[in-house]
Coordinates of C-alpha atoms in Angstrom, one line a residue:
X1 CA 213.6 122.1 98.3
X2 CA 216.1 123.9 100.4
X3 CA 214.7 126.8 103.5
X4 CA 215.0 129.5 101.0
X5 CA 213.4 127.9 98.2
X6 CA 210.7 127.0 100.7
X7 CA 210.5 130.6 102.5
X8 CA 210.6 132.3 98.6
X9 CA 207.9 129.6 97.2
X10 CA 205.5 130.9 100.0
X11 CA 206.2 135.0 99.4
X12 CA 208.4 135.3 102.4
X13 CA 211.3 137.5 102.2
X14 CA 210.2 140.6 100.3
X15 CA 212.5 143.9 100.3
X16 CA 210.3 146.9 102.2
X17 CA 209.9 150.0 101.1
X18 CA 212.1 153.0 102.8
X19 CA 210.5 155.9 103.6
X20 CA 211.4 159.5 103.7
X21 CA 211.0 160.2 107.8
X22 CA 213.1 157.3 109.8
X23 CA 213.2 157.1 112.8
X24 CA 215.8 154.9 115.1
X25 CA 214.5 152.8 118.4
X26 CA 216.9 151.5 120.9
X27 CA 215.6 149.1 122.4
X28 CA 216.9 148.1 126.0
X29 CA 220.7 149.1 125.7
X30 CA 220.0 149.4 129.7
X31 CA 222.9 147.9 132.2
X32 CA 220.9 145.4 133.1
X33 CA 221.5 144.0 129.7
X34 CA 224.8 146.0 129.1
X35 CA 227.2 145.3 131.8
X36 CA 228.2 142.1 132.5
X37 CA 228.3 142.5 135.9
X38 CA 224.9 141.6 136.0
X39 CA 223.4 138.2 135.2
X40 CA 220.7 139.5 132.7
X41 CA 223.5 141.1 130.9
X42 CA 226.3 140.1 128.3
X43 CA 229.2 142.3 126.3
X44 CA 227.3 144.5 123.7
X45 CA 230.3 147.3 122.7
X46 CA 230.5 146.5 119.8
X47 CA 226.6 146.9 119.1
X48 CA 226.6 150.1 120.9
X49 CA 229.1 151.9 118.9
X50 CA 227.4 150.5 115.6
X51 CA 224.3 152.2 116.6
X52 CA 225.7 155.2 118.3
X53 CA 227.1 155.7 114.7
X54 CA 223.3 155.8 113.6
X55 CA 221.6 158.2 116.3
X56 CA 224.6 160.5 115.7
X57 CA 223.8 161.4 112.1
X58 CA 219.8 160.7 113.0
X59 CA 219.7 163.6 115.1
X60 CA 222.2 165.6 112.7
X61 CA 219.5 165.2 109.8
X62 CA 216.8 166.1 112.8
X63 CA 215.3 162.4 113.1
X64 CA 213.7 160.7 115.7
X65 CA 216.0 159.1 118.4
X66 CA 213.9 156.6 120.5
X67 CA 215.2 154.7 123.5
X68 CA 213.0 152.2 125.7
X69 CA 213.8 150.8 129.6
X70 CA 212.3 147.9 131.2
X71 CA 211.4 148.7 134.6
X72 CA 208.8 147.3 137.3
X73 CA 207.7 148.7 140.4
X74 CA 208.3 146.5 143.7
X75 CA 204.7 145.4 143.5
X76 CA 204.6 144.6 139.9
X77 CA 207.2 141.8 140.7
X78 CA 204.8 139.0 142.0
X79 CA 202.0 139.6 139.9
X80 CA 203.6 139.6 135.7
X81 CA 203.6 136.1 134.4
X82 CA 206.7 137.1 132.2
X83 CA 208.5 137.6 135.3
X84 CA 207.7 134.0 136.6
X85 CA 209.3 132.1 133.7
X86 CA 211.7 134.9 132.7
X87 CA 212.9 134.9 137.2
X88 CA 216.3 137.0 136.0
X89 CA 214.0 140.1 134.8
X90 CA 212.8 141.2 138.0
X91 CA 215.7 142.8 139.0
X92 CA 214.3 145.8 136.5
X93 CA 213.4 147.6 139.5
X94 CA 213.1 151.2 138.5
X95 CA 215.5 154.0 140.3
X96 CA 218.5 151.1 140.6
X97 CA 221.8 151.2 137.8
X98 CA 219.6 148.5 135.7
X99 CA 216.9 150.3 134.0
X100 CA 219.2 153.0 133.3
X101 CA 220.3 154.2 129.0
X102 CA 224.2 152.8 129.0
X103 CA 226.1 155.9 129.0
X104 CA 227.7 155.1 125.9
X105 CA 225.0 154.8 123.9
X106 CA 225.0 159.0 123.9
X107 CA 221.4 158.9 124.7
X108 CA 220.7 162.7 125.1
X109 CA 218.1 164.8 127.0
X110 CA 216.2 165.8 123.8
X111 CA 216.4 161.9 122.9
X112 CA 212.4 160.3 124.1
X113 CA 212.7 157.3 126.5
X114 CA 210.3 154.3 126.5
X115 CA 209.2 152.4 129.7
X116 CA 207.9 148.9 129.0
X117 CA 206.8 146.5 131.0
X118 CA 207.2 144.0 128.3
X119 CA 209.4 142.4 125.2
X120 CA 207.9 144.7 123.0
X121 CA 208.2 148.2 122.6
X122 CA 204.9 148.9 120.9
X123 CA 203.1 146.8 123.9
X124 CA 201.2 149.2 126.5
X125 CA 203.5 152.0 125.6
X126 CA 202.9 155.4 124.1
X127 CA 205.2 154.5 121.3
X128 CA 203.2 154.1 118.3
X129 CA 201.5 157.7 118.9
X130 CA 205.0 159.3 119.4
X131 CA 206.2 158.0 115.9
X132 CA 202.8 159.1 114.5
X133 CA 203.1 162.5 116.0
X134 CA 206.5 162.1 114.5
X135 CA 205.0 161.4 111.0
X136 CA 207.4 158.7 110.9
X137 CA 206.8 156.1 108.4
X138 CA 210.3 153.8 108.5
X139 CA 211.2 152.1 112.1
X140 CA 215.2 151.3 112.4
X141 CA 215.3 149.3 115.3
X142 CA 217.9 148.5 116.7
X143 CA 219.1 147.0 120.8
X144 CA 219.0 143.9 123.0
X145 CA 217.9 141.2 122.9
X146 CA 217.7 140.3 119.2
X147 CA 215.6 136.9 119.7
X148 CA 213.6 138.8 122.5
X149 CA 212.6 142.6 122.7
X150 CA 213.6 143.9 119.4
X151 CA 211.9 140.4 117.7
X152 CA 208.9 141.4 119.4
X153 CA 209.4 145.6 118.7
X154 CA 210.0 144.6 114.7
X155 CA 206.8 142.5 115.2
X156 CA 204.4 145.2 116.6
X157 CA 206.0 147.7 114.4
X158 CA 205.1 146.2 111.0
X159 CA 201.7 145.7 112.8
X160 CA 201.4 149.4 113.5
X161 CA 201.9 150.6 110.3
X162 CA 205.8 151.1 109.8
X163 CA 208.4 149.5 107.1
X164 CA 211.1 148.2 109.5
X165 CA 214.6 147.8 109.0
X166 CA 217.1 145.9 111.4
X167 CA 220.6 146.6 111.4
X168 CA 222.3 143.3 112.2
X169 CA 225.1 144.3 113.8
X170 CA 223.6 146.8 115.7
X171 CA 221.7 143.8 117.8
X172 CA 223.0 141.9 120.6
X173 CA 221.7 138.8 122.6
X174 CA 223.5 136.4 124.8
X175 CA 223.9 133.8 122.3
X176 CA 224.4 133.3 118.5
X177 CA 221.8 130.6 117.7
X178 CA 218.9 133.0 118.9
X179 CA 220.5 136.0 117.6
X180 CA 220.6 133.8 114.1
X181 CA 216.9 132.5 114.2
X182 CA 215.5 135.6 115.0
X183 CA 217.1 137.7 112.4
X184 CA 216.2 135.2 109.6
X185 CA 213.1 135.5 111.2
X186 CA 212.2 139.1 110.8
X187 CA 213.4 139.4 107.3
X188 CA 211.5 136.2 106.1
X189 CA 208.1 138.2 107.7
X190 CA 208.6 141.4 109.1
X191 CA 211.3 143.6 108.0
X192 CA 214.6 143.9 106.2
X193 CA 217.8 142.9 108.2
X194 CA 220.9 144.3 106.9
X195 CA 223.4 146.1 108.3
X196 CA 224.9 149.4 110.1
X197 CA 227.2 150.6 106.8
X198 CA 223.7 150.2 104.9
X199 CA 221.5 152.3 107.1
X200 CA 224.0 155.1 107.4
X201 CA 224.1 155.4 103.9
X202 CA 220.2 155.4 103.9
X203 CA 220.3 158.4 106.3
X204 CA 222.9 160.1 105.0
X205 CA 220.8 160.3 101.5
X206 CA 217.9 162.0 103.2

């Protein structure tokens, strides 16, 4: 029996439902994972103009824009066990270039911003309530890295209540094997992966 007769035998790999009120979450398109100046970072152009494609028209059809940081105060540093295996992460120290929305992204002022102290978006945040408040029933999520925070966001979405949809292309991570697993991943279990051309039709329909 091949993987997709296995994952299809066991129910895996259902389509979701879309809903009527999307909303898009951008997770961690920050320079510390942006600009590869920085080791935490790798070259994610082409996944930022995929997705500034998507918030465009969100906002034009008066959707919800979402964009989440990491970022730890000084005294956080020592005390996180993520930051002990994950050493790289604790340059997120918030007011430096790091934690900061790329430019490019066109992140605007009406646009909310996330601050997470962890993979997920959902965990410890205020981010459930503000797509509840929202009436939001679809999560497009979309941002860095594919086999870390937005694995984990797509996770605690579906958990929360919302259909998800992952927009392969619009997901970056600093290798392909990750980026691979975790996509097949979330649309055995937790969502449907497809792809930026898909979504903007989806919106656009609205």
């Amino acid at each position: 029996m091949s993987q997709e007769q296995t994952y299809a035998a066991a129910g895996f790999g259902q389509s979701v439902p879309r809903g009527t009120r999307p909303a898009i979450i951008v997770v961690d398109f920050t320079y510390g994972f942006t600009d590869t100046q920085y080791p935490t970072a790798s070259d994610m152009a082409p996944q930022i103009a995929a997705t500034k494609q998507l918030t465009d028209l969100a906002r034009s059809k008066g959707f919800p824009v979402i964009y989440t940081t990491i970022s730890y105060h000084p005294g956080e540093v020592n005390q996180l066990p993520w930051l002990k295996k994950a050493t790289g992460m604790a340059a997120l120290l918030e007011g430096t270039r790091l934690v900061d929305v790329d430019a490019s992204t066109g992140i605007q002022p009406t646009d909310t911003l996330i601050t997470k102290k962890g993979a997920s978006a959902f965990f410890g945040t205020s981010l459930a309530a503000v797509l509840a408040g929202c009436r939001v029933d679809t999560a497009i999520i979309t941002g860095a890295t594919t086999s870390g925070c937005v694995r984990a966001s797509a996770v605690d979405a579906v958990q929360s209540g919302f259909h998800v949809l992952v927009p392969a292309d619009c997901c970056g991570d600093r290798a392909s094997a990750p980026h691979d697993a975790a996509l097949y991943d979330i649309h055995q279990k937790y969502g449907d992966v497809t792809d930026a051309a898909d979504i903007f039709t989806y919106l656009s329909e609205l």
